[in-house]
XYZ file of C-alpha atoms in Angstrom:
779
model
C 82.001 -98.661 -245.326
C 83.887 -102.029 -246.117
C 85.808 -103.535 -248.758
C 89.167 -103.785 -250.717
C 90.631 -102.109 -253.605
C 92.047 -103.387 -256.290
C 94.394 -102.205 -258.979
C 92.795 -101.028 -262.124
C 92.360 -104.120 -264.648
C 93.792 -106.693 -261.545
C 91.074 -108.864 -260.056
C 91.102 -111.085 -256.731
C 93.283 -113.819 -257.243
C 90.772 -116.954 -257.244
C 91.374 -119.053 -254.391
C 89.897 -122.238 -255.507
C 89.301 -123.884 -258.680
C 86.759 -122.424 -261.092
C 84.589 -125.465 -261.912
C 82.183 -125.589 -265.022
C 79.924 -122.370 -266.066
C 81.071 -122.415 -269.568
C 77.260 -121.911 -271.021
C 76.839 -119.269 -268.248
C 79.883 -117.276 -268.960
C 79.301 -117.389 -272.602
C 75.384 -116.269 -271.957
C 76.775 -113.028 -269.682
C 79.406 -112.243 -272.020
C 76.851 -112.365 -275.025
C 74.819 -109.790 -272.995
C 77.595 -107.467 -272.290
C 78.102 -107.334 -276.189
C 74.758 -105.884 -276.306
C 74.231 -103.741 -273.329
C 76.139 -101.598 -271.132
C 74.492 -102.696 -268.000
C 74.421 -106.511 -267.236
C 73.099 -107.674 -263.634
C 73.300 -111.265 -262.604
C 70.680 -112.176 -260.328
C 69.905 -115.003 -258.361
C 69.430 -116.802 -254.591
C 71.865 -116.398 -251.739
C 74.963 -119.333 -252.933
C 74.144 -119.460 -256.672
C 77.518 -118.507 -257.483
C 76.831 -114.504 -259.137
C 80.284 -113.267 -257.532
C 82.215 -115.957 -258.750
C 80.766 -115.936 -262.143
C 80.706 -111.811 -262.413
C 84.599 -112.092 -261.643
C 85.168 -114.687 -264.136
C 83.513 -112.698 -266.764
C 85.415 -109.894 -265.781
C 88.415 -110.998 -266.370
C 87.773 -112.827 -269.231
C 87.098 -109.253 -271.190
C 89.259 -106.604 -269.350
C 91.608 -106.527 -272.243
C 88.447 -104.816 -273.719
C 88.523 -101.701 -271.218
C 91.564 -99.815 -271.097
C 91.011 -97.879 -267.883
C 90.697 -101.206 -266.145
C 88.255 -103.462 -264.613
C 87.339 -101.938 -261.377
C 85.966 -104.370 -258.465
C 83.405 -102.430 -255.838
C 82.560 -105.091 -252.864
C 79.220 -103.897 -250.897
C 78.332 -106.399 -248.720
C 80.170 -104.876 -245.817
C 78.212 -101.737 -246.752
C 75.969 -100.650 -244.263
C 74.560 -97.375 -245.576
C 73.640 -96.672 -249.218
C 74.295 -93.108 -248.480
C 78.019 -93.802 -248.602
C 77.824 -95.861 -251.848
C 78.890 -93.051 -254.272
C 81.668 -92.477 -251.516
C 82.968 -96.241 -251.828
C 82.637 -96.153 -255.230
C 84.852 -93.203 -255.810
C 87.443 -94.487 -252.828
C 87.856 -97.570 -255.294
C 88.484 -95.683 -258.274
C 91.279 -93.753 -256.225
C 89.828 -90.745 -256.229
C 90.144 -89.178 -252.572
C 90.257 -91.647 -249.511
C 89.133 -88.536 -247.321
C 85.260 -87.979 -247.708
C 84.767 -86.051 -250.554
C 82.175 -82.899 -250.743
C 80.243 -84.232 -253.857
C 81.319 -87.876 -254.643
C 78.993 -88.773 -257.346
C 80.213 -85.697 -259.364
C 83.668 -86.406 -258.927
C 83.353 -90.124 -259.822
C 80.959 -88.821 -262.860
C 83.895 -86.201 -263.914
C 86.702 -89.018 -263.636
C 84.439 -92.149 -265.488
C 82.981 -89.477 -268.229
C 85.982 -89.770 -270.926
C 87.034 -93.386 -270.116
C 86.190 -96.979 -271.146
C 86.017 -99.410 -267.965
C 84.311 -101.938 -265.923
C 82.831 -100.923 -263.412
C 81.497 -104.147 -261.237
C 79.349 -104.138 -258.386
C 78.931 -106.845 -256.219
C 75.859 -107.538 -254.048
C 73.762 -104.398 -254.575
C 70.969 -105.985 -252.980
C 70.533 -104.434 -249.746
C 71.217 -100.800 -251.258
C 69.230 -101.245 -254.634
C 67.698 -97.846 -255.046
C 71.148 -96.139 -254.492
C 73.160 -98.473 -256.627
C 70.067 -98.011 -259.429
C 70.380 -94.283 -259.409
C 74.181 -94.641 -259.430
C 74.614 -96.564 -261.871
C 71.916 -94.716 -264.155
C 73.525 -91.292 -263.647
C 77.395 -93.088 -264.737
C 75.912 -94.644 -267.814
C 74.209 -91.490 -269.005
C 77.153 -89.299 -268.317
C 79.834 -91.736 -269.568
C 79.209 -93.325 -273.020
C 82.321 -96.091 -273.122
C 81.547 -97.090 -269.247
C 79.755 -100.312 -268.946
C 78.610 -101.957 -265.804
C 78.330 -105.538 -264.100
C 76.348 -106.276 -261.417
C 75.483 -108.791 -259.090
C 72.393 -108.602 -256.385
C 69.730 -111.049 -255.651
C 66.913 -108.413 -257.443
C 67.393 -106.522 -260.518
C 68.298 -102.809 -260.280
C 65.591 -102.019 -262.637
C 67.414 -99.524 -264.443
C 66.362 -98.279 -268.637
C 68.368 -100.561 -270.765
C 69.091 -103.393 -268.342
C 70.045 -106.772 -269.146
C 69.709 -109.255 -266.599
C 71.272 -112.688 -266.746
C 69.114 -114.886 -263.990
C 72.026 -117.213 -262.881
C 71.166 -120.743 -262.833
C 72.024 -123.756 -260.628
C 74.813 -125.647 -261.399
C 74.159 -128.604 -263.828
C 73.277 -131.611 -262.944
C 73.826 -135.438 -264.394
C 71.199 -136.128 -267.286
C 69.834 -138.950 -268.473
C 72.685 -139.851 -271.220
C 75.709 -139.122 -269.144
C 77.263 -140.671 -265.713
C 77.239 -138.374 -262.465
C 80.887 -138.108 -262.507
C 80.826 -136.182 -265.523
C 78.592 -133.305 -264.381
C 79.740 -129.697 -263.111
C 77.930 -130.069 -260.286
C 79.264 -133.480 -258.790
C 82.996 -132.023 -260.373
C 82.379 -128.665 -257.834
C 81.867 -131.292 -254.976
C 85.199 -133.529 -255.768
C 87.423 -130.564 -256.097
C 86.516 -129.120 -252.731
C 86.466 -132.970 -251.001
C 89.728 -133.200 -252.293
C 90.663 -129.751 -250.022
C 89.531 -131.093 -246.611
C 89.809 -134.766 -247.597
C 93.701 -135.550 -249.961
C 92.445 -139.134 -250.296
C 88.906 -138.632 -251.491
C 88.470 -140.357 -254.927
C 85.927 -139.844 -257.089
C 84.995 -143.247 -258.251
C 81.464 -144.532 -259.992
C 79.731 -145.977 -256.894
C 81.024 -142.297 -254.904
C 79.764 -140.384 -257.820
C 76.383 -141.527 -257.506
C 75.896 -140.757 -253.826
C 77.450 -136.935 -254.588
C 75.249 -136.649 -257.365
C 72.018 -136.820 -255.260
C 73.874 -134.933 -252.831
C 74.020 -132.485 -255.184
C 70.483 -133.019 -256.695
C 68.882 -132.896 -253.115
C 70.890 -129.356 -252.755
C 69.344 -127.957 -255.792
C 72.978 -127.413 -257.469
C 73.761 -124.524 -255.201
C 77.069 -124.160 -255.076
C 77.089 -122.986 -251.902
C 75.475 -125.250 -250.343
C 77.565 -128.178 -252.273
C 80.757 -126.352 -251.191
C 79.456 -126.601 -247.487
C 78.120 -130.028 -247.709
C 81.726 -131.491 -249.159
C 83.403 -129.588 -246.138
C 81.752 -132.479 -244.058
C 83.804 -134.771 -245.538
C 86.280 -133.899 -242.557
C 83.874 -136.184 -240.245
C 81.099 -137.808 -242.644
C 81.110 -140.257 -245.439
C 79.322 -138.907 -248.394
C 76.536 -141.484 -247.612
C 76.552 -140.190 -244.054
C 75.831 -136.368 -245.427
C 73.048 -137.946 -247.528
C 71.183 -139.336 -245.193
C 71.491 -135.964 -243.084
C 70.585 -133.541 -245.742
C 66.446 -133.728 -244.217
C 68.481 -131.278 -241.570
C 70.572 -129.347 -243.504
C 70.425 -126.328 -241.680
C 72.013 -127.724 -238.739
C 74.321 -129.347 -240.602
C 76.016 -127.187 -243.512
C 77.610 -124.877 -241.640
C 81.183 -125.225 -241.792
C 82.079 -122.557 -244.516
C 84.976 -120.495 -244.586
C 86.119 -118.289 -242.196
C 87.484 -115.746 -244.405
C 83.869 -115.323 -245.918
C 81.322 -112.818 -244.817
C 79.487 -114.386 -242.095
C 76.400 -114.796 -244.719
C 78.186 -117.404 -246.630
C 79.515 -119.291 -243.985
C 76.287 -121.495 -243.331
C 73.726 -122.205 -245.573
C 71.003 -120.554 -242.739
C 73.232 -117.257 -242.874
C 72.524 -117.253 -246.555
C 69.045 -117.627 -246.489
C 68.561 -115.586 -243.518
C 70.115 -112.577 -245.641
C 67.767 -113.133 -248.489
C 64.525 -113.644 -246.048
C 66.001 -110.151 -243.815
C 65.726 -108.287 -247.683
C 62.175 -109.140 -247.969
C 59.000 -107.214 -246.655
C 57.055 -108.588 -243.722
C 54.347 -109.735 -246.686
C 56.635 -111.346 -248.333
C 57.935 -113.424 -245.721
C 54.862 -114.349 -244.966
C 53.907 -115.393 -248.218
C 57.194 -117.124 -248.798
C 56.220 -119.384 -245.713
C 52.970 -120.019 -246.814
C 54.010 -120.868 -250.748
C 55.952 -123.795 -248.889
C 52.669 -125.679 -248.370
C 52.972 -126.681 -252.268
C 55.126 -129.323 -253.761
C 56.461 -129.353 -256.954
C 54.822 -125.588 -258.339
C 52.420 -124.017 -258.098
C 50.363 -121.004 -260.540
C 49.040 -117.799 -259.306
C 45.176 -119.303 -259.276
C 46.624 -121.520 -256.372
C 48.435 -118.922 -254.553
C 45.331 -116.809 -254.503
C 43.206 -119.428 -252.805
C 45.428 -120.964 -250.603
C 48.082 -118.065 -249.480
C 45.687 -114.764 -249.227
C 44.087 -113.887 -245.919
C 45.209 -112.307 -242.763
C 48.058 -110.647 -243.976
C 47.457 -110.563 -247.251
C 44.614 -109.641 -249.063
C 43.488 -111.139 -252.309
C 44.625 -108.180 -254.175
C 47.639 -107.977 -252.671
C 49.173 -111.607 -253.769
C 50.015 -110.805 -257.392
C 52.663 -107.333 -256.146
C 53.751 -110.056 -253.370
C 54.463 -112.920 -255.358
C 56.412 -110.555 -258.122
C 58.825 -109.472 -255.113
C 59.307 -112.492 -254.413
C 60.498 -113.331 -258.093
C 62.292 -110.243 -258.460
C 64.540 -111.214 -254.916
C 65.487 -114.631 -256.364
C 63.174 -116.508 -253.699
C 61.231 -118.040 -256.415
C 61.495 -119.122 -260.042
C 59.167 -119.261 -262.478
C 58.585 -119.937 -266.359
C 55.618 -120.219 -268.557
C 53.991 -123.618 -269.078
C 51.451 -123.117 -271.463
C 49.138 -120.066 -270.939
C 50.160 -120.169 -267.451
C 52.980 -119.114 -265.336
C 54.194 -121.973 -263.026
C 56.280 -120.816 -259.931
C 58.263 -122.866 -257.288
C 60.663 -122.797 -254.445
C 64.280 -124.732 -254.881
C 63.812 -127.668 -252.200
C 66.420 -125.733 -249.414
C 64.386 -122.177 -249.756
C 61.344 -124.469 -249.403
C 62.343 -126.126 -246.161
C 63.075 -122.844 -244.888
C 59.934 -121.553 -245.451
C 57.706 -124.596 -244.006
C 60.243 -123.976 -240.401
C 59.002 -120.297 -240.400
C 55.209 -121.685 -241.008
C 55.349 -123.961 -238.382
C 56.712 -121.063 -236.310
C 54.239 -118.857 -237.303
C 51.328 -121.662 -236.048
C 49.530 -121.396 -239.424
C 50.969 -124.787 -241.136
C 47.907 -127.012 -240.236
C 45.333 -124.001 -241.793
C 47.235 -123.695 -244.550
C 47.736 -127.385 -245.381
C 43.623 -127.753 -245.315
C 43.563 -124.480 -247.498
C 45.960 -126.344 -249.810
C 43.931 -129.949 -249.769
C 40.468 -128.670 -250.079
C 41.960 -126.159 -253.211
C 43.144 -128.977 -255.031
C 39.949 -131.291 -253.801
C 38.313 -128.398 -256.000
C 40.421 -128.735 -258.968
C 40.105 -132.395 -258.803
C 36.418 -131.953 -258.953
C 36.327 -129.367 -261.572
C 38.570 -131.566 -263.863
C 35.873 -134.541 -263.489
C 32.935 -132.317 -264.242
C 34.276 -131.206 -267.298
C 36.582 -134.484 -268.268
C 34.136 -134.849 -271.613
C 34.645 -131.563 -273.088
C 36.711 -129.173 -275.114
C 39.346 -128.598 -272.340
C 39.650 -132.207 -271.769
C 43.680 -132.250 -272.906
C 44.259 -129.212 -270.972
C 42.853 -131.066 -267.703
C 45.367 -133.913 -268.787
C 48.160 -131.376 -268.864
C 47.452 -129.624 -265.783
C 46.420 -132.715 -263.525
C 50.026 -133.920 -264.548
C 51.573 -130.943 -263.549
C 49.857 -130.819 -260.217
C 50.736 -134.346 -259.315
C 52.990 -133.683 -256.586
C 50.368 -131.098 -255.292
C 47.672 -133.927 -255.264
C 50.057 -136.377 -253.685
C 50.552 -134.200 -250.557
C 46.765 -133.296 -250.454
C 46.351 -136.794 -250.228
C 48.892 -137.931 -247.906
C 47.319 -134.891 -245.709
C 43.724 -136.661 -245.895
C 45.234 -140.046 -244.952
C 46.745 -139.106 -241.872
C 43.990 -136.142 -240.442
C 41.479 -137.523 -238.049
C 38.117 -137.139 -239.331
C 39.185 -136.514 -243.400
C 38.702 -140.131 -244.497
C 35.444 -138.843 -246.154
C 37.839 -136.119 -247.850
C 40.433 -138.763 -248.724
C 37.868 -141.009 -250.375
C 36.573 -137.864 -252.358
C 39.671 -136.633 -253.413
C 41.039 -140.154 -254.323
C 37.928 -141.219 -256.651
C 37.386 -137.938 -258.401
C 41.086 -138.360 -259.567
C 40.255 -141.262 -262.001
C 40.222 -139.063 -265.078
C 43.953 -138.630 -263.793
C 44.741 -142.513 -263.486
C 43.209 -142.811 -266.602
C 45.059 -140.220 -268.765
C 48.267 -140.843 -267.338
C 48.213 -144.907 -266.405
C 49.129 -144.312 -262.952
C 46.759 -147.302 -262.069
C 48.470 -148.807 -259.308
C 49.314 -145.101 -257.086
C 45.524 -144.627 -257.558
C 44.645 -147.590 -256.261
C 47.203 -147.323 -253.328
C 45.150 -144.347 -252.349
C 42.040 -145.738 -252.721
C 42.595 -148.660 -250.774
C 43.871 -146.530 -247.675
C 40.954 -144.284 -247.805
C 38.468 -146.785 -248.449
C 40.265 -148.643 -244.851
C 39.665 -145.796 -242.816
C 36.112 -145.212 -243.672
C 33.825 -148.037 -244.212
C 30.370 -146.369 -243.320
C 27.885 -146.415 -246.444
C 27.911 -143.714 -248.734
C 27.895 -142.184 -252.005
C 31.674 -141.221 -252.235
C 32.211 -145.025 -250.743
C 30.169 -146.171 -253.790
C 32.083 -143.962 -256.109
C 35.478 -145.057 -254.607
C 34.735 -148.792 -254.839
C 33.603 -148.336 -259.011
C 36.913 -146.141 -259.250
C 39.312 -148.828 -257.744
C 37.003 -151.711 -259.672
C 37.722 -149.824 -263.131
C 41.381 -149.348 -262.270
C 41.890 -153.125 -261.150
C 39.833 -154.199 -264.212
C 42.483 -152.549 -266.522
C 45.175 -154.069 -264.239
C 44.032 -157.724 -265.042
C 43.202 -157.880 -261.433
C 39.344 -159.239 -261.666
C 39.114 -160.795 -258.102
C 39.323 -157.138 -256.885
C 37.435 -156.099 -259.469
C 34.204 -158.399 -259.033
C 34.627 -157.834 -255.091
C 33.969 -153.806 -255.857
C 31.180 -154.820 -257.605
C 29.538 -156.906 -255.217
C 30.562 -154.301 -252.446
C 28.521 -151.763 -254.237
C 25.773 -153.887 -254.768
C 25.607 -154.350 -251.269
C 25.278 -151.196 -250.242
C 23.277 -149.485 -252.823
C 19.632 -150.581 -250.662
C 21.001 -148.367 -247.883
C 21.434 -145.542 -250.067
C 18.160 -145.827 -251.558
C 19.497 -147.632 -254.619
C 20.084 -144.031 -256.351
C 20.086 -144.196 -260.327
C 23.671 -142.588 -260.749
C 24.895 -145.252 -258.458
C 23.181 -148.198 -260.041
C 24.261 -147.453 -263.336
C 28.148 -146.926 -262.396
C 27.380 -150.440 -260.864
C 25.989 -151.989 -264.024
C 28.692 -149.985 -266.336
C 31.452 -151.766 -263.904
C 29.822 -155.138 -264.035
C 29.371 -154.530 -267.878
C 33.750 -153.927 -268.099
C 34.417 -156.764 -265.844
C 32.649 -158.953 -268.473
C 33.891 -157.861 -271.615
C 37.823 -158.145 -270.233
C 36.836 -161.527 -268.780
C 35.555 -162.565 -272.700
C 32.279 -163.086 -271.933
C 30.772 -161.016 -274.588
C 27.207 -161.966 -274.741
C 26.919 -160.930 -270.835
C 28.535 -158.278 -271.596
C 26.775 -156.857 -274.489
C 23.575 -157.245 -272.181
C 24.945 -155.228 -268.838
C 26.099 -152.589 -271.698
C 22.978 -152.315 -273.271
C 21.671 -151.579 -270.028
C 24.016 -148.959 -268.529
C 24.154 -147.158 -272.157
C 20.152 -146.555 -272.169
C 20.576 -145.366 -268.145
C 23.699 -143.053 -269.290
C 21.385 -141.559 -272.234
C 18.496 -141.448 -269.744
C 20.629 -139.220 -267.780
C 21.879 -137.009 -270.553
C 25.031 -138.289 -269.523
C 27.502 -137.809 -272.912
C 30.843 -138.822 -271.257
C 29.825 -142.498 -270.261
C 27.224 -143.277 -273.173
C 30.088 -142.534 -275.281
C 32.621 -144.728 -272.804
C 29.954 -147.351 -272.563
C 29.069 -147.427 -276.666
C 33.370 -147.913 -276.963
C 32.832 -150.897 -274.833
C 29.732 -152.189 -276.906
C 31.724 -151.932 -279.965
C 34.615 -153.734 -278.578
C 31.934 -156.342 -277.117
C 30.529 -157.044 -280.655
C 33.283 -156.777 -282.685
C 34.544 -160.184 -280.903
C 31.154 -161.215 -281.664
C 31.475 -160.477 -284.920
C 28.114 -158.605 -284.474
C 27.335 -155.474 -287.393
C 26.062 -153.999 -284.457
C 29.763 -152.828 -283.588
C 29.685 -150.226 -286.386
C 26.582 -148.222 -284.780
C 28.004 -148.158 -281.152
C 31.633 -146.954 -282.726
C 30.125 -144.395 -284.766
C 27.947 -143.039 -281.913
C 30.927 -143.064 -279.731
C 32.802 -140.828 -282.633
C 29.982 -138.795 -282.911
C 29.671 -138.170 -279.168
C 33.399 -137.185 -278.778
C 33.388 -134.792 -281.806
C 30.010 -133.185 -280.784
C 31.383 -132.477 -277.111
C 35.362 -131.506 -278.339
C 36.594 -134.368 -276.571
C 39.881 -134.691 -277.667
C 41.531 -137.991 -275.819
C 38.010 -139.827 -275.629
C 38.310 -139.362 -279.668
C 41.387 -140.884 -280.136
C 39.573 -144.283 -278.410
C 37.040 -143.673 -280.634
C 39.052 -143.515 -283.750
C 40.851 -147.271 -282.118
C 37.308 -149.147 -281.847
C 36.441 -147.737 -285.571
C 39.581 -148.888 -287.004
C 39.108 -152.239 -285.047
C 35.720 -152.655 -286.478
C 37.279 -151.815 -290.026
C 39.544 -154.696 -289.124
C 36.774 -157.251 -288.291
C 35.123 -156.144 -291.709
C 38.270 -157.031 -293.815
C 38.734 -153.473 -294.762
C 42.765 -153.688 -292.831
C 44.266 -150.739 -294.680
C 41.346 -148.306 -293.440
C 41.473 -149.765 -289.888
C 45.718 -149.376 -290.031
C 45.059 -145.423 -290.706
C 42.179 -144.710 -288.320
C 44.182 -146.089 -285.658
C 47.354 -144.157 -286.694
C 45.481 -141.278 -286.640
C 44.100 -142.260 -282.747
C 47.682 -142.899 -282.025
C 48.889 -139.464 -283.660
C 47.377 -137.488 -280.199
C 48.119 -140.335 -277.890
C 51.510 -139.193 -276.853
C 49.943 -136.021 -275.542
C 47.929 -137.539 -272.993
C 50.696 -140.335 -271.751
C 47.817 -142.725 -272.597
C 50.294 -145.858 -272.606
C 47.512 -147.970 -271.786
C 45.775 -146.555 -275.227
C 49.230 -146.850 -276.986
C 49.556 -150.229 -276.280
C 45.933 -150.964 -277.911
C 46.711 -149.090 -280.797
C 50.130 -150.712 -281.189
C 48.670 -154.584 -280.927
C 45.932 -153.911 -283.629
C 48.518 -152.038 -286.158
C 50.625 -155.545 -285.589
C 47.542 -157.337 -286.649
C 46.832 -155.004 -289.811
C 50.614 -155.288 -290.802
C 50.415 -159.478 -290.533
C 46.897 -159.050 -292.394
C 48.774 -157.071 -295.371
C 51.825 -159.702 -295.508
C 54.526 -157.761 -293.457
C 55.475 -160.174 -290.762
C 58.351 -158.848 -289.487
C 56.547 -155.245 -289.395
C 53.560 -157.300 -287.561
C 56.405 -158.783 -284.822
C 58.209 -155.903 -284.232
C 54.741 -153.770 -283.540
C 53.597 -156.720 -281.252
C 56.579 -156.597 -279.156
C 56.540 -152.933 -278.908
C 52.463 -153.144 -277.811
C 53.905 -156.148 -275.258
C 56.305 -153.816 -273.695
C 54.078 -151.012 -273.379
C 51.391 -152.720 -271.623
C 54.117 -153.371 -269.209
C 55.002 -150.000 -268.467
C 51.328 -149.093 -268.363
C 50.865 -151.169 -265.533
C 48.694 -153.945 -267.309
C 48.898 -157.124 -269.596
C 47.439 -158.545 -272.419
C 46.679 -161.828 -270.519
C 44.240 -159.871 -268.478
C 42.675 -158.106 -271.482
C 39.889 -160.582 -272.803
C 38.728 -157.831 -275.750
C 41.810 -158.735 -277.516
C 43.268 -162.005 -276.971
C 41.441 -163.715 -279.892
C 43.263 -161.424 -282.362
C 46.169 -161.437 -280.396
C 46.878 -165.769 -280.793
C 45.186 -165.325 -284.203
C 47.638 -162.745 -285.332
C 50.818 -164.463 -283.309
C 50.074 -168.003 -284.559
C 49.808 -166.671 -288.049
C 53.409 -164.562 -287.938
C 55.251 -168.131 -286.066
C 54.362 -169.915 -289.423
C 54.977 -167.241 -291.855
C 58.936 -165.900 -289.834
C 59.629 -169.242 -287.728
C 59.826 -169.644 -284.270
C 63.495 -167.876 -284.374
C 62.451 -164.590 -286.405
C 59.248 -164.520 -284.786
C 61.084 -164.096 -281.435
C 63.843 -161.763 -283.009
C 61.424 -159.178 -284.390
C 59.542 -159.336 -280.939
C 62.716 -158.782 -278.856
C 63.451 -155.894 -281.235
C 60.104 -154.643 -280.408
C 60.173 -154.939 -276.943
C 63.456 -152.787 -277.181
C 62.207 -149.353 -278.142
C 60.910 -146.651 -276.140
C 57.976 -145.534 -276.119
C 58.342 -142.051 -278.589
C 60.281 -145.044 -280.493
C 57.747 -147.181 -280.772
C 55.062 -144.627 -282.036
C 57.134 -142.969 -284.231
C 57.305 -146.447 -285.777
C 53.917 -146.916 -285.889
C 53.363 -143.772 -287.532
C 55.142 -145.124 -290.352
C 53.231 -146.121 -293.805
C 53.595 -149.627 -293.724
C 55.902 -149.926 -296.812
C 58.735 -152.124 -296.258
C 58.745 -154.999 -293.753
C 61.728 -154.231 -292.380
C 62.788 -153.301 -288.602
C 62.724 -149.995 -287.210
C 65.988 -147.724 -287.556
C 68.473 -148.099 -284.873
C 67.807 -145.220 -281.700
C 69.010 -142.291 -282.406
C 69.325 -141.350 -279.050
C 71.017 -142.961 -276.093
C 69.227 -145.122 -273.919
C 68.110 -143.622 -270.368
C 70.663 -144.682 -267.825
C 70.057 -145.235 -264.208
C 72.807 -145.366 -261.776
C 73.072 -148.883 -260.246
C 71.735 -147.380 -257.051
C 68.710 -146.251 -258.834
C 68.458 -149.596 -260.563
C 69.102 -151.439 -257.101
C 65.898 -149.117 -256.164
C 63.957 -150.254 -258.985
C 64.763 -153.694 -258.485
C 63.505 -153.318 -254.936
C 60.314 -151.583 -256.107
C 59.712 -154.577 -258.534
C 59.636 -156.938 -255.617
C 57.096 -154.666 -254.111
C 58.877 -152.914 -251.298
C 57.680 -149.562 -249.489
C 60.071 -146.632 -249.632
C 60.507 -147.434 -245.794
C 61.440 -151.110 -246.552
C 63.500 -149.619 -249.466
C 65.392 -147.748 -246.914
C 65.931 -150.074 -244.462
C 67.538 -152.092 -246.806
C 70.114 -150.160 -248.551
C 70.781 -148.485 -245.037
C 69.531 -144.721 -246.167
C 66.897 -142.810 -245.056
C 63.590 -143.150 -246.137
C 63.586 -139.640 -247.836
C 66.531 -140.570 -249.773
C 64.722 -143.676 -251.136
C 61.704 -141.124 -252.059
C 64.145 -139.068 -253.916
C 65.967 -141.882 -255.718
C 62.031 -143.485 -256.773
C 61.045 -139.972 -257.744
C 64.453 -139.757 -260.289
C 63.788 -142.898 -261.527
C 59.983 -142.206 -262.308
C 61.450 -138.870 -264.209
C 64.223 -140.520 -265.986
C 62.131 -142.882 -267.860
C 59.377 -140.863 -267.931
C 56.921 -143.131 -265.778
C 53.934 -142.016 -263.702
C 53.899 -145.106 -261.057
C 55.752 -147.989 -259.296
C 53.918 -150.327 -261.388
C 55.673 -149.010 -264.167
C 59.263 -149.307 -262.861
C 58.371 -152.987 -262.048
C 57.609 -153.669 -265.644
C 60.678 -151.891 -266.398
C 63.017 -153.643 -263.995
C 61.590 -156.869 -265.358
C 62.481 -156.089 -268.723
C 65.870 -154.781 -268.036
C 67.414 -157.402 -265.483
C 70.924 -156.673 -265.391
C 71.270 -158.866 -262.374
C 72.455 -156.395 -259.597
C 73.105 -157.751 -256.551
C 71.298 -155.598 -253.529
C 73.207 -156.238 -251.209
C 76.178 -154.669 -252.591
C 75.224 -151.187 -251.963
C 78.720 -149.751 -251.975
C 79.391 -149.999 -256.207
C 76.943 -147.771 -257.398
C 77.784 -146.825 -261.269
C 75.921 -145.992 -264.229
C 74.541 -148.373 -266.369
């Protein structure tokens, strides 16, 4: 037995400042007002004990019988639990013949709070004792901390979250995780000062450590010998570095590894095995993925769910419902720990292969079902799995003999690239895969087609034409298969359309449409009808209406919601051609209504552009110029530019010329500038409004997104075309840290590609000096 005894109502004095946790304290107190048993759960080091003691101190006046803390961490035998609790309540220090009966008799008519700290290793015994006490003593309340809930009737469970990290609208120095680091840093380095530049580094440390208090405190202790920047650069080896805990603490609280070892020891052999296998995932996963990737030797398919639930119960896995699926993830520190175990087991390569194969299957299924009622669902799922797809592609890129697999996976992801505008990233993966395997094959032609498609949307016509010629050159060696031929003709027609060669585009696309219809390929028939309608609008050809209506009919017949938004847009464009400007605006606003759901920034830009034309035709000059500016900004973040989109050039030039004449150069430029400053959400909200007045949009209601100076420096280097390795060398940070900065920038700005970061950096240039990387601040 072990532990200390405190007087009734007297809790141990705090030896360090209690930082933050206001929301958690409020939530825990609310649970205590609703139930007699509250359990604080969470992984090791998350701060369960500290939070429980602070909550107990705040409510102790409500308990005349006192607040009694029983520390169970050192208790090795659960059979001694009742004896330990009875001793803490001073019911006898010698062995009591029936300690549970004595305890129950003592507390039966008292109003007291019993705090049981660290129950996880004697869970069953705690559950039995607490259940007995609660049934016998109606005025007793129990507050427990455990890595796993007790499972007692009436138990209210509060999962303690990580500490709050900095958000988009507040500087890092105001967040509680950074405040904790700064407080503990000052204890070991009295001269430590949390300047704005230092706060940015500390914020990144806290993010890399998942906001876990123990890890943050251990990192702060390293300031005795390292700078904050040096600590950050060494977090890839966090288990070896974070070892300087308090000598007064329990052994498992002195190092980060020891804290996780304790959780690992509490797991069953199957839970440990699954934990290691789950580390192969990146950014989260669902049950289907776990079934496919992690079952096998040691864990049969039918056992996976039970073992997974065990890891959730033990606070190893976090989970959250996303749509109709539960999403699971490991904190990064727990994932690294699991990856060490996986490497030691010798299973890592095999698990990465299974991970790759599973996500290749998901990509192929998404591609096969892209034109149907699950279209939007697939977009959402592919976006959630973005990190796993990237991990699978990285594995393919480095794996000998996997070039063909890399090509297939990268090419199958075209629907994801179109739906989320990640053109640049898609082309990077395709380029790497195409360079590794130059053997003629159907999958190579497909990859060339997809790369050419993305190149067209970026306005890179030289690359697109080169891909068309390469496809043609490969066709004879592959038997000139009909599927390959129609793909090549379609791409050739798209290049002609975007280059403004509309007669040639119509000829090629009519040929492609006939091929798609003969193959009963409704999806590609709809896409080709869309392109034909656009070409015919530019020729003022009434056939545009036929093609646009066919496109819409195909989309509605197959329930393809995202494709339908493009069909509505091109139908609106045809109405604009016919002079029905009000009807055109209505159709395009309907198209825009569903665009944000798919993060289709390229499609949003098309809508904003033509709505600007409609507003100009209605005499709403300032509104029209604002929409044109918003469209220009959206093209940039989508990784494209209107200058490369020949099918819109003539209409854009006519519109802007008329607006300059109506408003004057200065007023036109001011309105365009207003539109360019809007966020994507603000642009869409403004475009949704019925055009009644010509005024500019209202001032944004939410604060603009803030990047730290370090993040802005990284964004500027991305805009220069630097790789993560080059950024790391330039800023004297680790490659992993550079990758983390890029990921945070993408998350903060709501982007999916480096090209979007580059466009944003160009629009928001403040002249930061890249060489000065000691003065980080929130901007």
